[in-house]
Amino acid sequence: MTSQDVVVSERGIAAGAALPGPGGPALFACRSAAAGAMSMRQTYLDIAAAAAAARSASCTWVEAMRSSSPTRSSRSATDVDEFTAWVRKHPSALSKFEQIAGASKGKKIVMFLDYDGTLSPIVADPDAAYMSDAMRAAVREVAKTFPTAIVSGRCRDKVRNFVGLPELYYAGSHGMDIKGPSSNPESVLCQPASEFLPMIDEVYKALVEKTKSTPGAKVENNKFCLSVHFRCVDEKRWNALGEQVKAVIKEYPKLKLTQGRKVLEIRPSIKWDKGKALEFLLESLGFANCSDVLPVYIGDDRTDEDAFKVLRKTGQGLGILVSKCPKETNASYSLQDPTEVMEFLLRLVEWKRKPSSSSSMMIRRPRV
């Protein structure tokens, strides 16, 4: 969203200058008046064009916020057809489970999971995004079976407290803060944006002050990045909130502004994202360039696309998008919500354990 300055044209201000040709003062006055009228018309057109550009920029910004934050209202027949076509392109990981299992045979699965919208439902208050006990039990079983990492835009310590499983790898701040299992004091640690910490803290304070006039807006400090949540903001105020955020960020060219599901994200402008975090973790685990490894990444947000792109580019691994709405994505498969995510995780664990276990040893699904 670019600030638009209305620039008034100054063409024809010197319209009273002498004009060549016959006619004397009368013709001079006539030509002067005509030039002045044309100048005024041009000025009006310039103002109108600038105002239209400003409106267009605002509409584009708000439309982008809407597109990144789809509603969950009932679908029309057209919406259903569109979703059906989208699912054909990105089929359900549950309906295509046998196909996924077949691709996994003889390979070491490494699991990467987003948190909000994937393991926990999206809720109005980001501080209340708790995962269910059933989901926690499912993730615990996954971690017993496969190397597992949580990759989130949240502060690493916060998402670790939400999940409550110390045996996992955690990549917070969109992968800019990575730590291995707490049982291993020598475990992997990666913080490529450490130099930005003072700047992030400074911008956090400025955003809190700037957005306090917008009811429902909430600024979250995720250590190496910031989130401005607008889930509880009246849609009529989205544009004003976006302007407030832009007004702060424009003073910090080393930071960039992106959008997620009803959240604006402020991050350091470095070449690091969830895709880089995925690559770093695979290398740290000793799986870089291994043909017998199958990374599986499940996420619901735009920021997860960076990881999906890595998997698609390498042609090795599975990206699964969690969404009830059609979205442009580099993921190969889809799931609709955290409940389906839990179902998929449990089926994958059961499949993996089946060859060495009797049917009586199959995992009992936790009650939701």
Coordinates of N, CA, C and O in Angstrom, one line a residue, residues 35-209:
A35 N -6.4 29.2 -22.5 CA -5.3 28.4 -21.9 C -5.5 28.2 -20.4 O -5.2 27.1 -19.9
G36 N -6.1 29.2 -19.7 CA -6.3 29.0 -18.3 C -7.4 28.0 -18.0 O -7.3 27.2 -17.1
A37 N -8.4 28.0 -18.9 CA -9.5 27.0 -18.8 C -8.9 25.6 -19.0 O -9.2 24.6 -18.3
M38 N -8.1 25.4 -20.0 CA -7.4 24.1 -20.3 C -6.6 23.7 -19.2 O -6.5 22.5 -18.8
S39 N -5.8 24.7 -18.6 CA -5.0 24.4 -17.4 C -5.8 23.9 -16.3 O -5.4 22.9 -15.6
M40 N -6.9 24.6 -16.0 CA -7.8 24.2 -14.9 C -8.3 22.8 -15.1 O -8.4 21.9 -14.2
R41 N -8.7 22.5 -16.4 CA -9.3 21.2 -16.7 C -8.2 20.1 -16.5 O -8.4 19.0 -16.0
Q42 N -6.9 20.4 -17.0 CA -5.8 19.5 -16.8 C -5.5 19.2 -15.3 O -5.3 18.1 -14.9
T43 N -5.6 20.3 -14.5 CA -5.4 20.2 -13.1 C -6.4 19.3 -12.5 O -6.1 18.4 -11.7
Y44 N -7.7 19.5 -12.9 CA -8.7 18.6 -12.3 C -8.5 17.2 -12.7 O -8.7 16.3 -11.9
L45 N -8.1 17.0 -14.0 CA -7.9 15.6 -14.4 C -6.7 15.0 -13.7 O -6.7 13.8 -13.3
D46 N -5.7 15.8 -13.4 CA -4.5 15.3 -12.6 C -4.9 14.9 -11.2 O -4.5 13.8 -10.7
I47 N -5.7 15.7 -10.6 CA -6.2 15.5 -9.2 C -7.1 14.2 -9.2 O -6.9 13.3 -8.4
A48 N -8.0 14.1 -10.2 CA -8.9 13.0 -10.3 C -8.1 11.7 -10.5 O -8.4 10.6 -9.9
A49 N -7.1 11.7 -11.4 CA -6.2 10.6 -11.6 C -5.5 10.1 -10.4 O -5.4 8.9 -10.1
A50 N -4.9 11.1 -9.7 CA -4.2 10.8 -8.5 C -5.1 10.2 -7.4 O -4.7 9.3 -6.7
A51 N -6.3 10.8 -7.3 CA -7.2 10.3 -6.3 C -7.6 8.8 -6.7 O -7.8 8.0 -5.8
A52 N -7.9 8.6 -8.0 CA -8.3 7.3 -8.4 C -7.1 6.3 -8.1 O -7.4 5.1 -7.7
A53 N -5.9 6.7 -8.4 CA -4.7 5.8 -8.1 C -4.7 5.5 -6.6 O -4.4 4.4 -6.2
A54 N -4.9 6.5 -5.8 CA -4.9 6.3 -4.3 C -6.0 5.3 -3.9 O -5.8 4.4 -3.1
R55 N -7.2 5.5 -4.5 CA -8.3 4.5 -4.2 C -8.0 3.1 -4.7 O -8.3 2.2 -4.0
S56 N -7.4 3.1 -5.9 CA -7.0 1.8 -6.4 C -6.0 1.1 -5.5 O -6.1 -0.1 -5.3
A57 N -5.0 1.8 -5.0 CA -4.0 1.3 -4.2 C -4.6 0.7 -2.9 O -4.3 -0.3 -2.4
S58 N -5.6 1.5 -2.3 CA -6.2 1.1 -1.1 C -7.1 -0.1 -1.3 O -7.0 -1.1 -0.6
C59 N -7.8 -0.1 -2.5 CA -8.6 -1.3 -2.8 C -7.8 -2.5 -3.0 O -8.1 -3.6 -2.5
T60 N -6.6 -2.4 -3.7 CA -5.7 -3.5 -3.9 C -5.2 -4.0 -2.6 O -5.1 -5.3 -2.4
W61 N -4.9 -3.2 -1.7 CA -4.3 -3.6 -0.4 C -5.4 -4.3 0.4 O -5.2 -5.4 0.9
V62 N -6.6 -3.8 0.4 CA -7.7 -4.4 1.2 C -8.1 -5.8 0.5 O -8.3 -6.8 1.2
E63 N -8.1 -5.8 -0.8 CA -8.4 -7.1 -1.5 C -7.4 -8.1 -1.2 O -7.7 -9.3 -1.0
A64 N -6.1 -7.7 -1.1 CA -5.0 -8.6 -0.7 C -5.2 -9.2 0.7 O -5.0 -10.3 0.9
M65 N -5.7 -8.3 1.6 CA -5.9 -8.7 2.9 C -7.1 -9.7 3.0 O -7.1 -10.7 3.7
R66 N -8.1 -9.4 2.1 CA -9.3 -10.4 2.1 C -8.9 -11.7 1.5 O -9.3 -12.8 2.0
S67 N -8.1 -11.7 0.4 CA -7.7 -12.9 -0.3 C -6.8 -13.8 0.6 O -6.9 -15.0 0.5
S68 N -6.0 -13.2 1.5 CA -5.2 -14.0 2.4 C -6.0 -14.4 3.6 O -5.4 -15.2 4.4
S69 N -7.2 -14.0 3.8 CA -8.0 -14.3 4.9 C -9.4 -14.7 4.5 O -10.4 -14.0 4.8
P70 N -9.6 -15.8 3.8 CA -10.9 -16.2 3.3 C -11.9 -16.5 4.4 O -11.5 -17.0 5.5
T71 N -13.1 -16.2 4.2 CA -14.2 -16.4 5.2 C -14.6 -17.9 5.1 O -14.2 -18.6 4.2
R72 N -15.3 -18.3 6.1 CA -15.8 -19.7 6.2 C -17.3 -19.7 6.0 O -17.9 -20.6 6.6
S73 N -17.8 -18.8 5.3 CA -19.3 -18.8 5.1 C -19.7 -19.9 4.2 O -18.9 -20.6 3.5
S74 N -21.0 -20.2 4.1 CA -21.5 -21.3 3.3 C -21.2 -21.0 1.8 O -21.2 -19.9 1.4
R75 N -21.0 -22.1 1.1 CA -20.6 -22.0 -0.3 C -21.7 -22.0 -1.2 O -22.7 -22.7 -1.0
S76 N -21.6 -21.2 -2.3 CA -22.6 -21.2 -3.3 C -22.3 -22.4 -4.3 O -21.3 -23.0 -4.1
A77 N -23.2 -22.6 -5.2 CA -23.0 -23.7 -6.2 C -21.7 -23.5 -6.9 O -21.0 -24.4 -7.2
T78 N -21.5 -22.2 -7.3 CA -20.2 -21.9 -8.1 C -19.0 -22.2 -7.2 O -18.0 -22.7 -7.7
D79 N -19.1 -21.8 -5.9 CA -18.0 -22.1 -5.0 C -17.7 -23.6 -4.9 O -16.5 -24.0 -4.8
V80 N -18.8 -24.3 -4.8 CA -18.6 -25.8 -4.7 C -17.9 -26.4 -5.9 O -17.0 -27.2 -5.8
D81 N -18.3 -25.9 -7.1 CA -17.7 -26.4 -8.3 C -16.3 -26.0 -8.4 O -15.4 -26.8 -8.8
E82 N -16.0 -24.7 -7.9 CA -14.6 -24.3 -7.9 C -13.7 -25.1 -7.0 O -12.6 -25.5 -7.3
F83 N -14.3 -25.4 -5.8 CA -13.6 -26.2 -4.8 C -13.3 -27.6 -5.3 O -12.3 -28.2 -5.2
T84 N -14.4 -28.2 -6.0 CA -14.2 -29.5 -6.5 C -13.1 -29.6 -7.6 O -12.3 -30.6 -7.6
A85 N -13.1 -28.6 -8.4 CA -12.0 -28.6 -9.4 C -10.6 -28.4 -8.8 O -9.7 -29.0 -9.2
W86 N -10.6 -27.6 -7.7 CA -9.3 -27.4 -7.0 C -8.9 -28.7 -6.3 O -7.7 -29.0 -6.4
V87 N -9.8 -29.5 -5.8 CA -9.4 -30.7 -5.1 C -8.9 -31.8 -6.1 O -8.1 -32.6 -5.7
R88 N -9.4 -31.7 -7.3 CA -8.9 -32.6 -8.3 C -7.4 -32.4 -8.6 O -6.7 -33.3 -8.8
K89 N -7.0 -31.1 -8.5 CA -5.7 -30.7 -8.7 C -4.8 -30.9 -7.4 O -3.6 -31.3 -7.5
H90 N -5.4 -30.8 -6.3 CA -4.8 -31.0 -5.0 C -5.6 -31.9 -4.1 O -6.3 -31.5 -3.2
P91 N -5.6 -33.2 -4.5 CA -6.5 -34.2 -3.8 C -6.2 -34.3 -2.3 O -5.1 -34.0 -1.8
S92 N -7.2 -34.8 -1.6 CA -7.1 -35.0 -0.2 C -6.1 -36.0 0.1 O -6.0 -37.1 -0.5
A93 N -5.2 -35.7 1.1 CA -4.2 -36.6 1.5 C -4.8 -37.9 2.2 O -4.1 -38.9 2.3
L94 N -6.0 -37.8 2.6 CA -6.7 -38.9 3.2 C -7.2 -39.8 2.1 O -7.0 -41.1 2.2
S95 N -7.9 -39.3 1.1 CA -8.4 -40.1 0.0 C -7.3 -40.7 -0.8 O -7.5 -41.8 -1.4
K96 N -6.1 -40.1 -0.8 CA -5.0 -40.6 -1.6 C -3.9 -41.2 -0.7 O -2.8 -41.2 -1.1
F97 N -4.4 -41.6 0.5 CA -3.4 -42.1 1.4 C -2.6 -43.3 0.9 O -1.4 -43.4 1.1
E98 N -3.2 -44.2 0.2 CA -2.5 -45.4 -0.3 C -1.4 -45.0 -1.3 O -0.3 -45.6 -1.3
Q99 N -1.7 -44.0 -2.1 CA -0.7 -43.4 -3.0 C 0.5 -42.8 -2.3 O 1.6 -43.1 -2.6
I100 N 0.2 -42.1 -1.2 CA 1.2 -41.5 -0.4 C 2.1 -42.6 0.3 O 3.3 -42.5 0.4
A101 N 1.4 -43.6 0.9 CA 2.1 -44.7 1.5 C 3.0 -45.4 0.5 O 4.1 -45.8 0.9
G102 N 2.5 -45.6 -0.7 CA 3.3 -46.2 -1.7 C 4.6 -45.4 -2.0 O 5.7 -46.0 -2.1
A103 N 4.5 -44.1 -2.1 CA 5.6 -43.3 -2.3 C 6.6 -43.2 -1.1 O 7.8 -42.9 -1.3
S104 N 6.1 -43.6 0.1 CA 6.9 -43.6 1.3 C 7.7 -44.9 1.5 O 8.5 -44.9 2.4
K105 N 7.3 -45.9 0.8 CA 7.9 -47.2 1.1 C 9.4 -47.2 0.9 O 9.9 -46.7 -0.1
G106 N 10.2 -47.7 1.8 CA 11.6 -47.7 1.7 C 12.3 -46.4 2.0 O 13.5 -46.3 1.8
K107 N 11.5 -45.4 2.4 CA 12.1 -44.1 2.7 C 11.9 -43.7 4.1 O 11.0 -44.1 4.8
K108 N 12.8 -42.8 4.6 CA 12.8 -42.3 5.9 C 11.9 -41.0 5.9 O 12.3 -40.0 5.3
I109 N 10.8 -41.0 6.5 CA 9.9 -39.9 6.6 C 10.4 -38.9 7.6 O 10.8 -39.3 8.7
V110 N 10.5 -37.6 7.2 CA 10.8 -36.5 8.2 C 9.6 -35.6 8.2 O 9.2 -35.1 7.1
M111 N 9.0 -35.3 9.3 CA 7.7 -34.6 9.4 C 7.9 -33.1 9.8 O 8.6 -32.9 10.8
F112 N 7.3 -32.2 9.0 CA 7.4 -30.8 9.3 C 5.9 -30.3 9.5 O 5.1 -30.5 8.5
L113 N 5.6 -29.7 10.6 CA 4.2 -29.3 10.8 C 4.1 -27.8 11.2 O 4.9 -27.3 12.1
D114 N 3.3 -27.0 10.6 CA 2.9 -25.7 11.0 C 2.1 -25.8 12.3 O 1.6 -26.9 12.6
Y115 N 1.9 -24.7 13.0 CA 1.1 -24.8 14.2 C -0.4 -24.3 14.0 O -1.3 -25.0 13.9
D116 N -0.5 -22.9 13.9 CA -1.8 -22.3 13.8 C -2.5 -22.7 12.6 O -2.0 -22.6 11.5
G117 N -3.7 -23.2 12.7 CA -4.5 -23.6 11.5 C -4.2 -25.0 11.0 O -4.8 -25.5 10.1
T118 N -3.1 -25.6 11.6 CA -2.7 -27.0 11.2 C -2.9 -27.9 12.4 O -3.6 -28.9 12.3
L119 N -2.2 -27.6 13.5 CA -2.4 -28.4 14.7 C -3.4 -27.8 15.7 O -4.0 -28.6 16.5
S120 N -3.7 -26.6 15.5 CA -4.7 -25.9 16.4 C -5.6 -25.1 15.5 O -5.2 -24.7 14.4
P121 N -6.9 -24.9 15.9 CA -7.8 -24.1 15.0 C -7.4 -22.6 15.1 O -6.7 -22.2 16.1
I122 N -7.7 -21.9 14.1 CA -7.5 -20.4 14.1 C -8.6 -19.9 15.0 O -9.8 -20.1 14.9
V123 N -8.2 -19.1 16.0 CA -9.1 -18.5 17.0 C -8.9 -17.0 17.0 O -7.9 -16.4 16.5
A124 N -9.9 -16.3 17.6 CA -9.9 -14.8 17.6 C -8.7 -14.3 18.4 O -8.1 -13.3 18.0
D125 N -8.4 -14.9 19.5 CA -7.3 -14.5 20.4 C -6.1 -15.4 20.1 O -6.1 -16.6 20.5
P126 N -5.0 -14.8 19.5 CA -3.8 -15.7 19.2 C -3.2 -16.3 20.4 O -2.5 -17.3 20.3
D127 N -3.4 -15.7 21.6 CA -2.8 -16.2 22.8 C -3.6 -17.4 23.3 O -3.2 -18.1 24.3
A128 N -4.8 -17.7 22.7 CA -5.6 -18.8 23.2 C -5.7 -19.9 22.1 O -6.6 -20.7 22.1
A129 N -4.7 -20.0 21.2 CA -4.7 -21.0 20.2 C -4.1 -22.3 20.7 O -3.0 -22.8 20.3
Y130 N -4.9 -22.9 21.6 CA -4.4 -24.2 22.2 C -4.7 -25.4 21.3 O -5.8 -25.5 20.7
M131 N -3.8 -26.3 21.2 CA -4.1 -27.6 20.6 C -4.8 -28.5 21.5 O -4.6 -28.4 22.8
S132 N -5.6 -29.4 21.0 CA -6.3 -30.3 21.9 C -5.4 -31.4 22.4 O -4.3 -31.7 21.9
D133 N -5.8 -32.1 23.5 CA -5.0 -33.2 24.0 C -4.9 -34.3 23.0 O -3.9 -35.0 23.0
A134 N -6.0 -34.5 22.3 CA -6.0 -35.6 21.3 C -4.9 -35.3 20.2 O -4.2 -36.2 19.8
M135 N -4.8 -34.0 19.8 CA -3.8 -33.7 18.8 C -2.4 -33.8 19.3 O -1.5 -34.3 18.7
R136 N -2.3 -33.4 20.6 CA -0.9 -33.5 21.2 C -0.5 -35.0 21.3 O 0.6 -35.4 21.0
A137 N -1.5 -35.9 21.6 CA -1.2 -37.3 21.7 C -0.8 -37.8 20.3 O 0.1 -38.7 20.2
A138 N -1.5 -37.3 19.3 CA -1.2 -37.8 17.9 C 0.2 -37.3 17.5 O 1.0 -38.1 16.9
V139 N 0.6 -36.1 17.8 CA 1.9 -35.6 17.4 C 3.0 -36.3 18.2 O 4.1 -36.6 17.7
R140 N 2.7 -36.7 19.5 CA 3.6 -37.4 20.3 C 3.9 -38.8 19.6 O 5.1 -39.2 19.5
E141 N 2.9 -39.4 19.1 CA 3.1 -40.7 18.3 C 3.9 -40.5 17.1 O 4.7 -41.3 16.7
V142 N 3.6 -39.4 16.4 CA 4.4 -39.1 15.2 C 5.9 -38.9 15.5 O 6.8 -39.5 14.8
A143 N 6.2 -38.2 16.6 CA 7.6 -37.9 17.0 C 8.3 -39.2 17.4 O 9.5 -39.3 17.3
K144 N 7.5 -40.2 17.9 CA 8.1 -41.5 18.3 C 8.5 -42.3 17.0 O 9.4 -43.2 17.1
T145 N 7.8 -42.0 15.9 CA 8.0 -42.7 14.7 C 8.9 -42.1 13.7 O 9.6 -42.7 12.9
F146 N 8.8 -40.7 13.6 CA 9.6 -40.0 12.6 C 10.3 -38.8 13.2 O 9.7 -38.2 14.2
P147 N 11.4 -38.3 12.7 CA 11.9 -37.0 13.2 C 10.9 -36.0 12.9 O 10.4 -35.9 11.7
T148 N 10.6 -35.1 13.8 CA 9.4 -34.2 13.7 C 9.8 -32.8 14.1 O 10.4 -32.6 15.2
A149 N 9.4 -31.8 13.3 CA 9.7 -30.4 13.6 C 8.4 -29.6 13.5 O 7.6 -29.8 12.6
I150 N 8.3 -28.6 14.4 CA 7.2 -27.6 14.3 C 7.8 -26.4 13.7 O 8.8 -25.9 14.2
V151 N 7.3 -25.9 12.6 CA 7.8 -24.7 11.9 C 6.7 -23.7 11.9 O 5.6 -23.8 11.2
S152 N 6.9 -22.6 12.7 CA 5.8 -21.7 12.9 C 6.3 -20.2 12.8 O 7.5 -19.9 13.0
G153 N 5.4 -19.3 12.6 CA 5.7 -17.9 12.6 C 5.7 -17.4 14.0 O 6.2 -16.3 14.3
R154 N 5.3 -18.2 15.0 CA 5.3 -17.8 16.4 C 6.7 -17.7 16.9 O 7.6 -18.4 16.4
C155 N 6.8 -17.1 18.1 CA 8.0 -17.1 18.9 C 8.3 -18.6 19.2 O 7.4 -19.3 19.6
R156 N 9.5 -19.0 19.1 CA 9.8 -20.5 19.3 C 9.4 -20.9 20.7 O 8.8 -22.0 20.9
D157 N 9.7 -20.1 21.8 CA 9.3 -20.5 23.1 C 7.8 -20.6 23.3 O 7.3 -21.5 24.0
K158 N 7.1 -19.7 22.6 CA 5.6 -19.7 22.8 C 5.0 -20.9 22.1 O 4.2 -21.6 22.7
V159 N 5.5 -21.2 20.9 CA 4.9 -22.4 20.2 C 5.3 -23.7 20.9 O 4.5 -24.7 21.0
R160 N 6.5 -23.7 21.5 CA 6.9 -24.9 22.3 C 6.0 -25.1 23.5 O 5.6 -26.2 23.8
N161 N 5.7 -24.0 24.1 CA 4.7 -24.1 25.3 C 3.4 -24.5 24.9 O 2.7 -25.3 25.6
F162 N 2.9 -24.1 23.7 CA 1.6 -24.6 23.2 C 1.6 -26.1 22.9 O 0.7 -26.8 23.3
V163 N 2.7 -26.5 22.3 CA 2.7 -28.0 21.9 C 3.1 -28.8 23.1 O 2.5 -29.9 23.3
G164 N 4.0 -28.4 23.9 CA 4.3 -29.1 25.2 C 5.0 -30.4 25.0 O 4.9 -31.3 25.9
L165 N 5.8 -30.6 23.9 CA 6.5 -31.8 23.6 C 8.0 -31.5 23.5 O 8.4 -31.1 22.4
P166 N 8.8 -31.8 24.5 CA 10.2 -31.4 24.4 C 11.0 -32.2 23.4 O 12.1 -31.8 23.1
E167 N 10.5 -33.3 23.0 CA 11.3 -34.2 22.1 C 11.3 -33.7 20.6 O 12.0 -34.3 19.8
L168 N 10.6 -32.6 20.3 CA 10.5 -32.2 18.9 C 11.6 -31.1 18.6 O 12.2 -30.5 19.5
Y169 N 11.8 -30.9 17.3 CA 12.5 -29.7 16.9 C 11.5 -28.6 16.7 O 10.4 -28.8 16.3
Y170 N 12.0 -27.4 17.1 CA 11.1 -26.2 16.9 C 11.8 -25.1 16.1 O 12.9 -24.7 16.4
A171 N 11.1 -24.6 15.1 CA 11.6 -23.5 14.3 C 10.6 -22.4 14.4 O 9.5 -22.4 13.8
G172 N 10.9 -21.4 15.2 CA 10.0 -20.3 15.4 C 10.3 -19.1 14.5 O 11.3 -19.2 13.7
S173 N 9.5 -18.0 14.6 CA 9.8 -16.8 13.8 C 10.0 -17.1 12.3 O 10.9 -16.7 11.6
H174 N 9.1 -18.0 11.7 CA 9.2 -18.4 10.3 C 10.5 -19.0 10.0 O 11.1 -18.9 8.9
G175 N 11.0 -19.8 11.0 CA 12.3 -20.5 10.7 C 13.5 -19.8 11.1 O 14.6 -20.3 10.9
M176 N 13.4 -18.6 11.6 CA 14.6 -17.8 12.0 C 15.1 -18.1 13.4 O 16.1 -17.4 13.8
D177 N 14.5 -19.0 14.1 CA 14.9 -19.4 15.4 C 14.7 -20.9 15.6 O 13.6 -21.3 15.9
I178 N 15.7 -21.6 15.4 CA 15.6 -23.1 15.4 C 16.4 -23.7 16.6 O 17.5 -23.4 16.8
K179 N 15.7 -24.7 17.2 CA 16.3 -25.4 18.4 C 15.9 -26.8 18.3 O 14.7 -27.1 18.0
G180 N 16.8 -27.7 18.7 CA 16.5 -29.1 18.7 C 15.9 -29.6 20.0 O 15.6 -28.7 20.9
P181 N 15.7 -30.9 20.2 CA 15.1 -31.4 21.4 C 15.8 -30.9 22.6 O 17.0 -30.9 22.7
S182 N 15.1 -30.6 23.7 CA 15.7 -30.1 24.9 C 16.5 -31.2 25.6 O 17.3 -30.9 26.5
S183 N 16.3 -32.4 25.3 CA 17.0 -33.5 26.0 C 18.5 -33.5 25.5 O 19.3 -34.1 26.1
N184 N 18.8 -32.8 24.4 CA 20.1 -32.8 23.9 C 20.7 -31.3 24.0 O 20.4 -30.5 23.2
P185 N 21.5 -31.0 25.0 CA 22.0 -29.7 25.1 C 22.9 -29.2 24.0 O 23.1 -28.1 23.8
E186 N 23.4 -30.2 23.2 CA 24.2 -29.9 22.0 C 23.4 -29.8 20.7 O 24.0 -29.8 19.6
S187 N 22.1 -29.8 20.9 CA 21.2 -29.9 19.7 C 21.4 -28.6 18.8 O 21.8 -27.6 19.3
V188 N 20.9 -28.8 17.6 CA 21.0 -27.7 16.6 C 20.4 -26.4 17.1 O 19.4 -26.4 17.7
L189 N 21.1 -25.3 16.7 CA 20.6 -24.0 17.0 C 20.9 -23.1 15.9 O 22.1 -23.0 15.4
C190 N 19.9 -22.4 15.4 CA 20.2 -21.5 14.2 C 19.3 -20.2 14.4 O 18.1 -20.3 14.6
Q191 N 20.0 -19.1 14.4 CA 19.4 -17.8 14.5 C 20.0 -16.8 13.5 O 20.8 -16.0 13.9
P192 N 19.6 -16.9 12.2 CA 20.2 -16.1 11.2 C 19.9 -14.6 11.2 O 20.5 -13.8 10.5
A193 N 19.0 -14.2 12.1 CA 18.6 -12.8 12.1 C 18.8 -12.1 13.4 O 18.2 -11.1 13.8
S194 N 19.8 -12.6 14.2 CA 20.1 -12.1 15.5 C 20.4 -10.6 15.5 O 20.0 -9.9 16.5
E195 N 21.0 -10.1 14.5 CA 21.4 -8.7 14.5 C 20.1 -7.7 14.4 O 20.2 -6.5 14.7
F196 N 19.0 -8.3 14.1 CA 17.8 -7.5 13.9 C 17.0 -7.4 15.2 O 16.0 -6.7 15.3
L197 N 17.4 -8.1 16.3 CA 16.6 -8.1 17.5 C 16.3 -6.6 18.1 O 15.2 -6.3 18.4
P198 N 17.3 -5.8 18.2 CA 17.0 -4.4 18.7 C 16.0 -3.7 17.8 O 15.2 -3.0 18.3
M199 N 16.2 -3.8 16.5 CA 15.2 -3.2 15.6 C 13.8 -3.7 15.7 O 12.8 -3.0 15.7
I200 N 13.7 -5.0 15.8 CA 12.4 -5.7 16.0 C 11.7 -5.1 17.3 O 10.5 -4.8 17.3
D201 N 12.4 -5.1 18.4 CA 11.9 -4.5 19.6 C 11.4 -3.1 19.5 O 10.4 -2.7 20.0
E202 N 12.2 -2.3 18.7 CA 11.9 -0.9 18.5 C 10.6 -0.7 17.7 O 9.7 0.1 18.0
V203 N 10.5 -1.5 16.6 CA 9.3 -1.5 15.8 C 8.1 -2.0 16.5 O 7.0 -1.5 16.3
Y204 N 8.3 -3.0 17.3 CA 7.2 -3.5 18.1 C 6.5 -2.4 19.0 O 5.3 -2.2 19.0
K205 N 7.4 -1.7 19.7 CA 6.8 -0.6 20.5 C 6.1 0.5 19.7 O 5.1 1.0 20.0
A206 N 6.7 0.8 18.5 CA 6.1 1.8 17.6 C 4.8 1.3 17.1 O 3.8 2.1 17.0
L207 N 4.7 0.0 16.7 CA 3.4 -0.5 16.2 C 2.3 -0.6 17.3 O 1.1 -0.3 17.0
V208 N 2.7 -0.9 18.5 CA 1.7 -1.0 19.6 C 1.1 0.4 19.8 O -0.1 0.6 19.9
E209 N 2.0 1.4 19.7 CA 1.5 2.8 19.9 C 0.7 3.3 18.7 O -0.4 3.9 18.9

